[in-house]
PDB file of C-alpha atoms in Angstrom:
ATOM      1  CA  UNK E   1     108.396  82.564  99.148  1.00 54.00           C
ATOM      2  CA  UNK E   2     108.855  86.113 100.072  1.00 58.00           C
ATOM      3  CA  UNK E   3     107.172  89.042 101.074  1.00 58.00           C
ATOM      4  CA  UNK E   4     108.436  92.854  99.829  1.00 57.00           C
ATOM      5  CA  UNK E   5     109.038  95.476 102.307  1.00 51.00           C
ATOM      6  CA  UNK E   6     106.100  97.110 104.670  1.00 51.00           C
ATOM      7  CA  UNK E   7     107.780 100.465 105.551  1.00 58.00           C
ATOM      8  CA  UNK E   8     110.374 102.723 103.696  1.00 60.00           C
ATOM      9  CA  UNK E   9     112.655 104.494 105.811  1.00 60.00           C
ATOM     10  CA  UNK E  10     114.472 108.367 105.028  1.00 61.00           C
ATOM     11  CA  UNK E  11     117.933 109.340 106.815  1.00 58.00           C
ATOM     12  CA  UNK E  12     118.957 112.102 105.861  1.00 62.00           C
ATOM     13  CA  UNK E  13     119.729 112.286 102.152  1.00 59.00           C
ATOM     14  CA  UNK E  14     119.159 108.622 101.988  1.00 73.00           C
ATOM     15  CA  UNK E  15     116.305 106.763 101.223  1.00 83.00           C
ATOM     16  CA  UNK E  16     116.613 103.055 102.702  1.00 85.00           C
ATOM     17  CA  UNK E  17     113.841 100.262 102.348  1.00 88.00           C
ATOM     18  CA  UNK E  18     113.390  97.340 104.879  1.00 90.00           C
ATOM     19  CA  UNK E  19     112.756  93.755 103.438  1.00 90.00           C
ATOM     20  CA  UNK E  20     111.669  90.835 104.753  1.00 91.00           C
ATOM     21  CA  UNK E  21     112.009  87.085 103.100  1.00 92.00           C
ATOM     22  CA  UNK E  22     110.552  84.198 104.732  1.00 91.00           C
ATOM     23  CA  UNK E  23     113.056  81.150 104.291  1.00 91.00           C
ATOM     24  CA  UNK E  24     112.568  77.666 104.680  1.00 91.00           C
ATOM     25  CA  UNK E  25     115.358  75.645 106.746  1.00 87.00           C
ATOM     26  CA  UNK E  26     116.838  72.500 105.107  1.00 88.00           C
ATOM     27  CA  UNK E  27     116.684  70.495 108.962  1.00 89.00           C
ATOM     28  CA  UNK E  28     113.723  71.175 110.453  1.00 92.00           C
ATOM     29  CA  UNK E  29     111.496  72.405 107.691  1.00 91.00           C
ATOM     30  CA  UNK E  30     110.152  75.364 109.768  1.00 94.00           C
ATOM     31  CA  UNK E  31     109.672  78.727 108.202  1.00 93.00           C
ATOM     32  CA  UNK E  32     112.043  81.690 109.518  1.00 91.00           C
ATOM     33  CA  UNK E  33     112.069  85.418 108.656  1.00 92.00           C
ATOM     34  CA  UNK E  34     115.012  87.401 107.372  1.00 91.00           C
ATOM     35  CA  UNK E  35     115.375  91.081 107.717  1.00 92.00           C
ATOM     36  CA  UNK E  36     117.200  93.601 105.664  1.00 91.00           C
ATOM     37  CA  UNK E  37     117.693  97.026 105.312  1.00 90.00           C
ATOM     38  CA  UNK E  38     118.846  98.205 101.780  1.00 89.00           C
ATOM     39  CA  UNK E  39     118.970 100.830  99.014  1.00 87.00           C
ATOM     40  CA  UNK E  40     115.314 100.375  97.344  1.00 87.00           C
ATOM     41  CA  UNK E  41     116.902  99.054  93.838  1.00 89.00           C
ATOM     42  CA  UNK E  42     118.643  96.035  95.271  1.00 89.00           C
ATOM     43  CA  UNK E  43     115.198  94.977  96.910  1.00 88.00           C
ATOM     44  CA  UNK E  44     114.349  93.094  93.583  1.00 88.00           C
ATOM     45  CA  UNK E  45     117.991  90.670  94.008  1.00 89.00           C
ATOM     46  CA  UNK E  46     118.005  90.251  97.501  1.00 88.00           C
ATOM     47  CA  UNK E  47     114.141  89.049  97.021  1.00 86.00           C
ATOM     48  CA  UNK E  48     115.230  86.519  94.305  1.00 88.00           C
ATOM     49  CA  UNK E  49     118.540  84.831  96.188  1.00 80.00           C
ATOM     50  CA  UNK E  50     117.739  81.965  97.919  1.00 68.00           C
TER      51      UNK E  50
END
């Protein structure tokens, strides 16, 4: 599962976007959120990588 990015950040003359994927770990089974910020057109791949 994942869920795409709530805010899109500026700095300067770049234009970053925040993600957030909800991952699943293998020994307890509990859900736990992982945060990235990136350039907005490798959202799509670091959504897709598990």
């Amino acid at each position: 599962m994942a869920k795409k990015s709530v805010a899109s950040l500026q700095t300067g003359s770049k234009r970053l976007t925040k993600a957030i994927k909800m991952v699943r770990s293998e020994k307890s089974g509990a859900y736990t959120f992982v945060e990235s910020i990136m350039d907005p057109t490798k959202v799509n791949d670091f959504l897709s990588k598990k």
